[in-house]
Amino acid sequence: MKKRVLSVLLAAAMLSTLLAGCEKKPEAAADGTEAASGDVVTIGVFEPASGDNGAGGKQETLGIQYANYVTPTVEIGGKEYTVQLNIVDNESSNDKAPSAAATLVSAGASVVLGSYGSGVSIAGSDTFKEAGIPVIGVTCTNPQITEGNTHYFRICFLDPFQGTVLANFSSDNFGAKKAYVLTKLGDDYSTGLGHYFTEAFEALGGEVIEETFQEGNSDFTSYITSAKNEGAEVFFAPSSTEVAALLIEQAASQGLEIPLLAGDTWDSNVILNAAEGKNVDIYVSTFYQEGGNPEFDAGIKEWINSDATAKANNGGDDTVSGLTVMGYDAYYVALEALKAAGSTDPAAVNEALWDVTYTGVSGDISFNEIGDANRDAAYIKHANTETGAWDFVAEQSVAE
Amino acid sequence: MEWITKNLPYLMAGISVGGQYALIAIGYTMVYGILRLINFAHGDIFMVAGLIMVYAVTVMPMPLALLLVVVATVALGFLVERAAYKPLRSAPRMSVMISAIGVSYLLQNLALYITGGLSQQYPAIPWLSDTVTILGATTKRVTLVTPVLTIILVVVLGLLIKYTKVGMAMRAASRDFETSQLMGIKINSVISMTFVIGSFLAAVGSMLYFTNYTGVTPTAGAMPGLKAFVAAVFGGIGSIPGAVIGAFIIGICENIIKGVGWTTFSDAFTFALLIVILIAKPTGLFGEKAIDKV
């Protein structure tokens, strides 16, 4: 008898935790906005806050939150609406992304921003498509995301472009003839960018050694040894910041003397912190160079420094990442679309997005017929291991 | 000579990671030897040890932090046993195992909650993380220290088990749990001691491992834990020398496979090796015969 009572109690306790789980969601949603009164329009934020890409996702979300802080309302069809951000965590995981997307659908988002990481964007895409909600990709660079659909847009450049930029850069600046490309198995971003880099580099007459690593791997010493043994002149590693930190540490301790190259994900202070004081040579391609818009920089730095949570989410200092800037611009693109649509109906917003043009901090934004931004330049930055900041190297476009 | 310079780093990485797996594998194998329980939370205790270090150095000097990591990890291992396994001593073995899986997820999610899911940079331990060059290959000093330290610890552990009273009690308990109880062995303190030793080695292992691979994430214990578990099964679960040798074999093979260029298959290889060994020798390399499988 006693046992039965106990088991009923235990079952009740477990159920209550389930319920508690449900209740928590809206609370997270209210993050960043005070109790909205009157008309509210919901913008979904589909970003990783944990897992491999957690650090980058948080920085991107930060840009969106800052934009929301600067402009908390929008005029739609002659009426003032309060913008409510509904932030969900897709946990950097392709399996969890659809359920995170479903949360936003049921929250009634008019438009969704995100995600950092191409894999989760592709994984969540169909959920939004079925619900008819348009999505604005912030920094997801894999071409597959916008291909073959009409609801996914993006404001950043694409991997074929980025891969070519980096291949040109390694050939022009280092005269590299042999590149070592390390990608992560099963990661759409990593394998995609690696593939386009390889293509472009081989087209330039170079030779590429391709190797892969698996989820959960933290031992990169053998890869670095291989790169040295093969006589590679550049080491290209499009990967998450988490992997980057490990890779940089191990490259430094093994005395890898060739430049380390990576894509937009590495534009993060995680990289700067890992590289500070070490003998490594890191170049990344990205969307924005700090100092490009001093007014914006000053504003966001003040906001980050005034808010302890924001500062922690930015990795503990006030370095402005290209991701944050893109998040900021994406929010305004969404507002422009809402204004143009004159309604909070997702279908109308989707329709209006095709014609939206906006001049953001990162440059002019307009969409082509696939839903991709028309962009023709990327910034190359170099990690200064003494000051722990990014040095501007070049603005590179694809010469053709 | 050039061949050595080129290939030595693979071997060094293999031996060093093998030593780190060995320190974790001993925890699995000892607990299994006595309780016939696969302690799934062991890999996560290893991860927590890494996290304690990350937070400890921010408030205290390094030697104190190292000491705290060991003490706190041992306390955690002890507590986990008391809270999650001891109440289930007479329950079916499956219940204890499920409880172990529960503890594993609890620790991972607590870590997720505390760290916010982001990778934490492991502090550099002076001397251990210095760079050294041997035969033209550059590496961290920890790579060289690990195998030596592992062997010393294993020898000490072997002496402890062979010549002390606790060791004798452990051997008795692993031979026959009930009878040793009847003979007046305080079985609870013997089991606690097993967890204390296992956690101590996991703490040491975490210092060595994370000095080399400096990111601590909530799931950082999963892969090393799994590999160490494979090593323990490979060497014959329940046998300490078996676990150590299994760990070194797995660590070295893994890195050689990567060196040959089959990077995609390095993990697949580890697990394929396990299957082959289990088919050929179901009790592992050094396992007792007629073992009671879970």
XYZ file of C-alpha atoms in Angstrom:
694
model
C 0.000 0.000 0.000
C 2.719 2.383 1.044
C 4.590 1.638 -2.130
C 1.600 2.412 -4.273
C 1.132 5.790 -2.616
C 4.787 6.490 -3.203
C 4.616 5.556 -6.866
C 1.548 7.733 -7.410
C 3.362 10.608 -5.732
C 6.416 10.059 -7.899
C 4.331 9.960 -11.049
C 2.619 13.180 -9.992
C 5.967 14.803 -9.346
C 7.198 13.838 -12.798
C 4.073 15.125 -14.459
C 4.355 18.415 -12.639
C 7.880 18.906 -13.984
C 6.488 18.372 -17.459
C 3.891 21.024 -16.868
C 6.473 23.337 -15.392
C 8.399 22.884 -18.613
C 5.423 24.093 -20.599
C 4.830 27.082 -18.413
C 8.358 28.305 -18.744
C 8.235 28.993 -22.452
C 6.139 32.162 -22.504
C 8.313 33.562 -19.747
C 11.360 33.261 -21.982
C 9.316 34.855 -24.722
C 8.713 38.004 -22.739
C 12.454 38.496 -22.507
C 13.457 41.983 -23.533
C 10.021 43.520 -23.701
C 7.851 44.735 -20.878
C 4.261 43.603 -20.545
C 2.885 44.652 -23.873
C -0.414 46.449 -23.854
C -2.548 47.074 -26.881
C -1.485 45.793 -30.265
C 1.393 43.384 -30.349
C 3.266 41.906 -33.260
C 5.444 38.889 -32.568
C 8.805 38.400 -34.218
C 10.216 34.951 -33.658
C 13.921 34.564 -32.960
C 15.139 31.124 -33.982
C 18.686 30.898 -32.654
C 20.908 28.462 -30.788
C 21.670 29.448 -27.198
C 23.368 26.198 -26.252
C 25.369 23.494 -27.961
C 28.207 23.908 -30.442
C 26.938 27.168 -31.879
C 25.561 28.632 -28.656
C 28.120 31.427 -28.441
C 27.449 32.673 -31.975
C 23.692 32.336 -31.633
C 23.744 34.419 -28.493
C 25.699 37.193 -30.181
C 23.301 37.257 -33.077
C 20.316 37.344 -30.731
C 22.024 40.200 -28.928
C 21.913 42.305 -32.080
C 18.204 41.606 -32.449
C 17.562 42.465 -28.806
C 19.511 45.688 -29.113
C 17.527 46.668 -32.203
C 14.353 45.897 -30.295
C 15.590 48.053 -27.426
C 16.278 50.957 -29.806
C 13.049 50.562 -31.763
C 10.465 48.747 -29.666
C 7.460 49.704 -31.786
C 6.458 49.691 -35.418
C 3.650 51.364 -37.338
C 1.650 48.854 -39.337
C -1.306 50.010 -41.409
C -1.553 53.292 -39.490
C -1.517 51.646 -36.068
C 1.271 51.540 -33.522
C 2.286 47.972 -32.643
C 4.619 46.864 -29.873
C 7.157 44.375 -31.131
C 7.472 41.326 -28.964
C 10.490 39.087 -29.455
C 9.843 35.412 -28.953
C 13.231 33.786 -28.511
C 13.591 30.026 -28.748
C 16.702 27.908 -28.445
C 17.220 25.382 -31.244
C 20.181 23.940 -29.263
C 22.446 23.886 -32.382
C 20.889 20.520 -33.092
C 19.235 19.437 -36.316
C 16.934 17.115 -34.333
C 15.723 19.810 -31.959
C 15.306 22.542 -34.589
C 11.855 21.484 -35.872
C 10.321 21.473 -32.396
C 11.852 24.864 -31.608
C 10.395 26.099 -34.897
C 7.002 24.658 -33.953
C 7.092 26.662 -30.727
C 7.376 29.852 -32.766
C 4.590 28.773 -35.090
C 2.226 28.176 -32.199
C 3.262 31.485 -30.630
C 1.834 33.153 -33.740
C 4.980 34.809 -35.048
C 4.451 37.074 -38.067
C 8.018 36.702 -39.215
C 10.996 34.768 -37.901
C 14.683 35.731 -37.751
C 17.440 33.138 -37.798
C 19.259 30.978 -37.515
C 22.945 31.084 -36.880
C 24.115 27.782 -38.350
C 22.965 26.482 -41.709
C 22.099 22.976 -40.535
C 19.420 24.065 -38.074
C 18.025 26.551 -40.589
C 17.507 23.776 -43.124
C 16.098 21.470 -40.447
C 13.586 24.063 -39.229
C 12.667 25.394 -42.663
C 9.812 22.995 -43.453
C 8.004 23.707 -40.204
C 7.854 27.401 -41.096
C 6.956 26.612 -44.687
C 3.922 24.557 -43.679
C 2.754 27.292 -41.355
C 3.302 29.909 -44.075
C 5.609 32.032 -41.949
C 8.446 33.882 -43.703
C 11.938 33.561 -42.277
C 14.844 35.963 -42.644
C 18.133 34.122 -42.366
C 20.671 36.277 -40.579
C 24.019 34.580 -41.077
C 23.196 31.143 -42.446
C 25.331 30.931 -45.557
C 24.556 27.538 -47.142
C 22.831 27.931 -50.561
C 20.347 25.113 -49.879
C 18.464 27.203 -47.338
C 16.746 29.518 -49.770
C 16.781 27.214 -52.783
C 13.440 25.833 -53.927
C 11.238 27.754 -51.504
C 9.585 31.114 -51.279
C 9.472 31.661 -47.525
C 13.182 31.692 -46.644
C 15.113 34.909 -47.232
C 18.561 35.861 -46.087
C 20.536 39.041 -45.629
C 24.077 37.658 -45.697
C 26.362 36.428 -48.445
C 26.490 32.771 -49.491
C 29.072 30.024 -49.116
C 30.004 29.768 -52.827
C 30.883 33.452 -52.582
C 32.595 33.179 -49.228
C 34.529 30.071 -50.257
C 35.767 31.812 -53.392
C 36.728 34.926 -51.462
C 38.816 32.902 -49.050
C 40.390 30.809 -51.812
C 41.342 33.976 -53.703
C 42.662 35.510 -50.544
C 44.912 32.539 -49.737
C 46.194 32.447 -53.260
C 46.761 36.217 -53.569
C 48.186 36.934 -50.138
C 50.122 33.818 -49.293
C 50.739 32.452 -52.772
C 49.398 29.197 -51.404
C 49.417 26.177 -53.690
C 48.413 23.570 -51.140
C 45.562 23.893 -48.666
C 44.442 21.651 -45.837
C 40.662 21.688 -45.433
C 39.148 20.310 -42.223
C 35.361 19.993 -42.026
C 32.883 18.449 -39.638
C 30.914 15.429 -40.805
C 27.187 15.996 -40.964
C 27.413 19.774 -40.540
C 25.852 21.498 -43.560
C 27.697 24.736 -42.962
C 31.097 23.189 -42.497
C 30.999 20.671 -45.349
C 29.305 23.191 -47.657
C 31.837 25.953 -47.154
C 34.699 23.452 -47.287
C 33.384 22.178 -50.604
C 33.116 25.632 -52.200
C 36.538 26.615 -50.957
C 37.992 23.427 -52.431
C 36.286 24.043 -55.745
C 37.544 27.608 -56.001
C 41.017 26.765 -54.777
C 41.404 23.950 -57.284
C 40.138 26.216 -60.036
C 43.034 28.527 -59.168
C 45.412 25.633 -59.751
C 45.913 24.703 -56.107
C 45.894 21.348 -54.405
C 43.607 20.481 -51.506
C 43.887 17.841 -48.788
C 40.462 17.230 -47.313
C 39.836 15.642 -43.950
C 36.853 15.411 -41.642
C 36.166 15.088 -37.943
C 33.155 13.884 -36.028
C 30.697 15.331 -33.577
C 32.130 15.294 -30.070
C 35.740 15.132 -31.202
C 38.099 17.310 -29.227
C 41.462 15.887 -30.215
C 42.811 17.753 -33.224
C 46.500 17.064 -32.709
C 46.630 14.357 -35.369
C 44.963 16.618 -37.935
C 47.480 19.362 -37.269
C 50.329 16.886 -37.577
C 48.926 15.702 -40.913
C 48.649 19.255 -42.206
C 52.292 19.871 -41.301
C 53.451 16.596 -42.805
C 51.632 17.202 -46.050
C 53.305 20.575 -46.416
C 50.074 22.574 -46.594
C 50.462 26.339 -46.837
C 47.070 27.317 -45.424
C 44.791 25.532 -42.977
C 41.112 26.135 -43.717
C 38.729 25.096 -40.929
C 35.129 26.243 -41.330
C 33.695 25.131 -37.989
C 31.904 26.179 -34.841
C 33.599 28.473 -32.343
C 33.731 25.632 -29.852
C 35.876 23.589 -32.205
C 37.833 26.713 -33.099
C 38.933 27.291 -29.514
C 40.268 23.738 -29.274
C 41.886 23.891 -32.670
C 43.679 27.177 -32.009
C 44.976 25.963 -28.671
C 46.326 22.753 -30.188
C 47.706 24.497 -33.279
C 49.636 26.875 -31.036
C 51.039 24.147 -28.809
C 52.111 22.076 -31.803
C 53.696 25.019 -33.546
C 51.546 25.099 -36.672
C 53.191 27.909 -38.580
C 50.807 28.296 -41.511
C 47.829 30.709 -41.517
C 44.524 29.422 -40.153
C 41.575 30.506 -42.274
C 37.878 30.312 -41.490
C 34.503 31.709 -42.422
C 32.026 33.991 -40.707
C 31.510 31.753 -37.647
C 34.966 32.571 -36.381
C 34.164 36.279 -36.172
C 33.756 35.980 -32.441
C 35.613 37.020 -29.319
C 35.828 33.310 -28.453
C 38.485 33.155 -31.165
C 40.210 36.316 -29.954
C 40.364 35.005 -26.408
C 41.691 31.647 -27.543
C 44.336 33.259 -29.745
C 45.507 35.977 -27.376
C 49.170 35.654 -26.544
C 49.650 32.593 -28.739
C 51.720 32.134 -31.829
C 48.907 31.661 -34.340
C 47.974 33.445 -37.528
C 44.205 33.602 -37.999
C 42.200 35.138 -40.843
C 38.406 35.148 -41.118
C 35.922 36.436 -43.647
C 32.978 38.287 -42.199
C 30.128 40.770 -42.608
C 31.279 43.794 -40.685
C 34.425 45.378 -39.364
C 34.196 47.149 -36.039
C 34.586 50.858 -36.662
C 32.582 50.736 -39.886
C 29.824 52.697 -38.209
C 31.176 54.451 -35.084
C 27.759 55.685 -33.983
C 26.323 52.179 -33.977
C 29.415 50.783 -32.251
C 29.211 53.337 -29.472
C 25.501 52.740 -28.933
C 25.695 48.993 -28.716
C 28.793 49.039 -26.547
C 27.022 51.265 -24.051
C 24.022 48.934 -24.048
C 26.169 45.821 -23.624
C 28.131 47.372 -20.796
C 24.986 48.466 -18.986
C 23.440 45.006 -19.003
C 25.275 42.185 -17.242
C 23.344 39.434 -19.040
C 24.007 40.992 -22.421
C 27.676 41.246 -21.592
C 27.841 37.603 -20.532
C 26.056 36.599 -23.741
C 28.594 38.561 -25.735
C 31.388 36.507 -24.221
C 32.294 38.851 -21.359
C 33.470 41.940 -23.230
C 32.121 44.545 -25.645
C 33.749 43.481 -28.921
C 31.166 44.006 -31.644
C 30.835 40.828 -33.664
C 29.707 40.829 -37.284
C 26.941 38.487 -36.147
C 25.493 41.065 -33.796
C 25.441 43.614 -36.574
C 23.649 41.203 -38.873
C 21.087 40.434 -36.168
C 20.522 44.169 -35.768
C 19.994 44.675 -39.504
C 17.729 41.640 -39.779
C 15.385 43.129 -37.191
C 15.009 46.323 -39.218
C 14.475 44.370 -42.429
C 11.652 42.562 -40.632
C 10.168 45.902 -39.529
C 10.388 47.234 -43.093
C 8.546 44.156 -44.322
C 5.849 44.574 -41.673
C 5.404 48.226 -42.628
C 5.219 47.390 -46.318
C 2.746 44.588 -45.709
C 0.497 46.851 -43.669
C -0.617 43.831 -41.695
C 0.732 41.280 -39.251
C -0.466 38.405 -41.415
C 2.541 36.172 -42.219
C 1.418 35.663 -45.821
C 1.307 39.417 -46.450
C 4.693 39.886 -44.817
C 6.104 37.124 -47.004
C 4.760 38.859 -50.113
C 6.150 42.231 -49.031
C 9.631 40.912 -48.259
C 10.556 40.432 -51.932
C 10.592 44.184 -52.499
C 12.100 45.324 -49.227
C 15.234 47.393 -49.508
C 17.057 48.650 -46.495
C 20.373 50.314 -45.808
C 21.729 48.711 -42.696
C 24.907 48.984 -40.705
C 26.374 46.121 -42.743
C 25.474 47.689 -46.069
C 22.582 47.778 -48.538
C 20.148 44.919 -48.327
C 17.792 43.813 -51.097
C 16.673 40.388 -52.223
C 17.075 38.620 -55.558
C 14.617 36.159 -57.090
C 15.801 33.284 -54.856
C 15.427 35.334 -51.706
C 19.137 35.886 -51.190
C 20.679 39.229 -50.443
C 22.581 40.936 -53.252
C 26.002 41.176 -51.666
C 29.333 41.417 -53.376
C 31.892 42.077 -50.682
C 33.233 40.409 -47.591
C 35.638 41.741 -45.007
C 38.779 39.850 -44.136
C 40.010 40.272 -40.593
C 43.135 39.115 -38.844
C 43.265 38.201 -35.162
C 45.797 40.368 -33.389
C 47.245 38.078 -30.752
C 48.760 40.942 -28.764
C 45.815 43.293 -28.350
C 43.137 40.612 -28.556
C 41.211 42.518 -31.217
C 40.479 42.159 -34.911
C 42.674 43.972 -37.413
C 41.105 44.897 -40.698
C 42.924 43.335 -43.632
C 40.929 43.846 -46.787
C 37.546 44.184 -48.293
C 37.505 41.364 -50.778
C 35.084 40.698 -53.569
C 35.113 38.033 -56.219
C 37.147 39.313 -59.125
C 35.724 38.122 -62.368
C 64.805 10.229 -38.862
C 62.407 12.291 -40.868
C 59.944 9.427 -40.721
C 60.107 9.550 -36.920
C 59.616 13.306 -36.811
C 56.582 12.962 -39.005
C 54.922 10.064 -37.241
C 55.949 10.535 -33.648
C 53.205 13.123 -32.976
C 50.497 10.567 -33.831
C 51.990 8.038 -31.461
C 52.452 10.612 -28.705
C 48.882 11.826 -29.049
C 47.720 8.214 -28.941
C 49.668 7.304 -25.840
C 48.625 10.433 -24.032
C 44.930 10.170 -24.841
C 45.159 6.453 -24.049
C 46.473 7.284 -20.587
C 43.608 9.701 -20.040
C 41.071 7.088 -21.139
C 42.778 4.609 -18.806
C 42.251 6.831 -15.772
C 38.530 7.022 -16.555
C 38.279 3.357 -17.502
C 39.557 2.258 -14.087
C 36.536 3.943 -12.505
C 34.181 1.967 -14.736
C 35.907 -1.309 -14.240
C 36.291 -1.117 -10.454
C 32.658 -0.277 -9.893
C 31.645 -3.040 -12.238
C 33.931 -5.501 -10.464
C 32.210 -4.965 -7.143
C 28.655 -3.890 -7.902
C 28.201 -5.408 -11.381
C 26.974 -1.933 -12.257
C 27.973 0.125 -15.267
C 28.244 3.580 -13.792
C 27.059 5.682 -16.706
C 27.507 8.864 -14.696
C 31.268 8.375 -14.538
C 31.994 10.308 -17.735
C 29.919 13.189 -16.410
C 31.745 13.225 -13.090
C 34.856 13.656 -15.217
C 33.217 16.613 -16.972
C 32.133 18.188 -13.657
C 35.738 17.922 -12.458
C 36.698 20.018 -15.494
C 34.033 22.604 -14.725
C 35.010 22.866 -11.056
C 38.522 23.700 -12.205
C 37.239 26.389 -14.582
C 35.359 28.119 -11.791
C 37.861 27.405 -9.011
C 40.790 29.231 -10.610
C 38.764 32.424 -10.835
C 38.647 32.698 -7.042
C 41.750 30.946 -5.710
C 45.395 30.276 -6.549
C 46.211 27.342 -8.804
C 47.562 24.790 -6.259
C 44.508 25.307 -4.084
C 42.234 24.950 -7.101
C 43.858 21.656 -8.076
C 43.331 20.378 -4.563
C 39.729 21.541 -4.551
C 39.036 19.774 -7.852
C 40.234 16.484 -6.405
C 38.360 16.890 -3.130
C 35.120 18.082 -4.719
C 35.141 15.388 -7.397
C 35.727 12.676 -4.830
C 32.899 14.111 -2.733
C 30.630 14.146 -5.777
C 31.400 10.518 -6.610
C 30.754 9.549 -3.004
C 27.478 11.487 -2.889
C 26.220 10.060 -6.153
C 26.776 6.565 -4.819
C 25.068 7.322 -1.519
C 22.101 9.124 -3.053
C 21.426 7.221 -6.251
C 22.845 3.719 -5.911
C 22.845 2.778 -2.227
C 19.053 2.950 -1.753
C 18.747 0.538 -4.656
C 21.188 -2.027 -3.294
C 18.570 -4.777 -3.138
C 16.655 -3.653 -6.218
C 17.084 -5.436 -9.562
C 20.311 -4.515 -11.294
C 18.452 -2.834 -14.120
C 16.967 -0.241 -11.732
C 20.411 0.792 -10.546
C 21.585 1.141 -14.105
C 18.639 3.330 -15.007
C 19.360 5.384 -11.915
C 22.924 5.788 -13.228
C 21.621 7.033 -16.561
C 19.424 9.458 -14.642
C 22.395 10.806 -12.695
C 24.293 11.214 -15.954
C 21.557 13.381 -17.454
C 21.116 15.281 -14.216
C 24.792 16.246 -14.170
C 24.795 17.198 -17.859
C 21.742 19.383 -17.492
C 22.991 21.012 -14.306
C 26.174 21.860 -16.185
C 24.087 23.205 -19.050
C 22.175 25.366 -16.601
C 25.268 26.727 -14.872
C 27.411 27.353 -17.941
C 24.558 28.466 -20.172
C 25.570 25.816 -22.696
C 28.732 27.525 -23.825
C 32.163 26.011 -23.941
C 34.331 27.106 -21.011
C 38.014 27.694 -21.533
C 40.049 25.404 -19.279
C 42.803 27.310 -17.458
C 46.405 26.594 -18.365
C 48.126 24.700 -15.576
C 51.697 26.013 -15.336
C 54.441 23.538 -16.226
C 51.927 20.972 -17.543
C 50.788 23.148 -20.435
C 54.254 24.352 -21.420
C 55.322 23.518 -24.924
C 58.208 21.093 -25.373
C 60.023 19.734 -28.404
C 61.204 16.152 -28.715
C 62.824 14.751 -31.841
C 61.534 17.685 -33.813
C 57.920 17.233 -32.733
C 56.301 19.975 -30.710
C 53.718 19.207 -28.071
C 52.554 20.109 -24.591
C 54.390 18.660 -21.648
C 51.191 17.003 -20.460
C 51.430 14.596 -23.383
C 54.638 13.224 -21.932
C 53.518 13.345 -18.314
C 50.234 11.489 -18.866
C 51.499 7.978 -19.609
C 54.060 8.124 -16.811
C 51.560 9.423 -14.284
C 48.968 6.879 -15.384
C 51.368 3.998 -14.885
C 52.469 5.276 -11.475
C 48.855 5.621 -10.349
C 47.953 2.167 -11.600
C 50.913 0.595 -9.819
C 49.979 2.376 -6.590
C 46.405 1.230 -7.016
C 47.587 -2.321 -7.635
C 49.628 -2.256 -4.401
C 46.689 -0.782 -2.529
C 44.408 -3.559 -3.667
C 46.939 -6.273 -3.016
C 48.405 -5.285 0.326
C 45.918 -3.202 2.301
C 42.899 -4.264 4.290
C 40.542 -2.184 2.174
C 42.053 -3.751 -0.907
C 41.513 -7.197 0.472
C 37.909 -6.331 1.293
C 37.452 -5.062 -2.251
C 38.758 -8.251 -3.730
C 36.537 -10.279 -1.451
C 33.480 -8.227 -2.332
C 34.114 -8.548 -6.038
C 34.500 -12.319 -5.658
C 31.339 -12.853 -3.682
C 29.235 -9.957 -2.509
C 26.956 -11.794 -0.044
C 29.541 -14.033 1.530
C 31.916 -11.187 2.166
C 29.086 -9.407 3.947
C 28.576 -12.479 6.107
C 32.266 -12.487 6.900
C 31.886 -9.113 8.551
C 33.115 -6.861 5.763
C 31.469 -3.451 5.917
C 30.243 -3.580 2.397
C 29.016 0.029 2.244
C 32.352 1.498 3.152
C 34.061 -0.780 0.648
C 31.741 0.426 -2.088
C 32.212 4.049 -1.080
C 35.946 3.537 -1.217
C 35.615 2.198 -4.761
C 33.759 5.306 -5.828
C 36.253 7.544 -4.046
C 39.154 5.938 -5.893
C 37.319 6.004 -9.218
C 36.426 9.668 -8.848
C 39.930 10.574 -7.729
C 41.348 9.046 -10.897
C 38.667 10.773 -12.981
C 39.675 14.106 -11.421
C 43.342 13.535 -12.260
C 42.323 12.366 -15.731
C 40.261 15.511 -16.276
C 43.219 17.752 -15.426
C 45.383 15.964 -17.969
C 42.700 15.688 -20.634
C 41.439 19.248 -20.491
C 44.948 20.671 -20.398
C 45.345 19.164 -23.848
C 41.805 19.756 -25.142
C 40.841 22.951 -23.444
C 37.090 23.289 -23.986
C 34.737 22.115 -21.235
C 31.132 21.690 -22.396
C 28.259 19.908 -20.632
C 28.727 16.956 -22.972
C 32.527 16.982 -22.835
C 32.469 13.852 -20.688
C 30.321 11.832 -23.060
C 32.868 10.890 -25.711
C 35.848 10.207 -23.423
C 33.457 8.356 -21.108
C 32.206 6.186 -23.929
C 35.697 5.466 -25.209
C 36.879 4.614 -21.693
C 33.900 2.328 -21.288
C 34.797 0.598 -24.541
C 38.350 0.295 -23.248
C 37.117 -1.289 -20.037
C 34.987 -3.813 -21.919
C 37.781 -4.389 -24.394
C 40.269 -5.256 -21.661
C 37.717 -7.362 -19.806
C 35.416 -5.436 -17.545
C 36.288 -5.934 -13.902
C 40.004 -6.175 -14.604
C 42.176 -3.130 -13.873
C 45.224 -4.053 -15.988
C 42.786 -4.975 -18.752
C 41.188 -1.528 -18.654
C 44.552 0.214 -18.778
C 45.872 -1.843 -21.672
C 42.555 -1.550 -23.510
C 42.650 2.229 -23.113
C 46.166 2.512 -24.495
C 45.322 0.283 -27.456
C 42.232 2.309 -28.288
C 43.981 5.663 -27.909
C 46.916 4.649 -30.102
C 44.836 2.929 -32.809
C 42.515 5.912 -33.026
C 45.353 8.325 -33.698
C 47.155 6.039 -36.119
C 43.942 5.713 -38.136
C 43.753 9.504 -38.262
C 47.391 9.673 -39.280
C 46.852 7.260 -42.147
C 44.207 9.644 -43.429
C 41.006 7.725 -42.701
C 39.791 10.422 -40.364
C 36.158 9.731 -41.158
C 36.437 6.222 -39.774
C 38.450 6.811 -36.602
C 35.449 6.422 -34.279
C 33.873 3.696 -36.362
C 37.110 1.804 -36.016
C 37.073 1.996 -32.223
C 33.629 0.479 -32.047
C 34.265 -2.095 -34.766
C 37.287 -3.227 -32.785
C 35.045 -3.700 -29.766
C 32.646 -5.888 -31.722
C 35.458 -8.029 -33.105
C 36.973 -8.542 -29.657
C 33.629 -9.419 -28.119
C 32.931 -11.989 -30.815
C 36.355 -13.575 -30.521
C 36.647 -13.303 -26.761
C 33.319 -12.445 -25.135
C 34.845 -11.590 -21.758
C 37.412 -9.196 -23.182
C 41.195 -9.535 -23.179
C 41.673 -10.138 -19.454
C 38.135 -10.838 -18.313
C 37.191 -13.617 -15.915
C 35.403 -16.526 -17.436
C 31.689 -17.099 -16.925
C 31.104 -13.494 -15.997
C 27.575 -12.461 -15.228
C 26.672 -10.131 -18.101
C 24.233 -7.291 -17.749
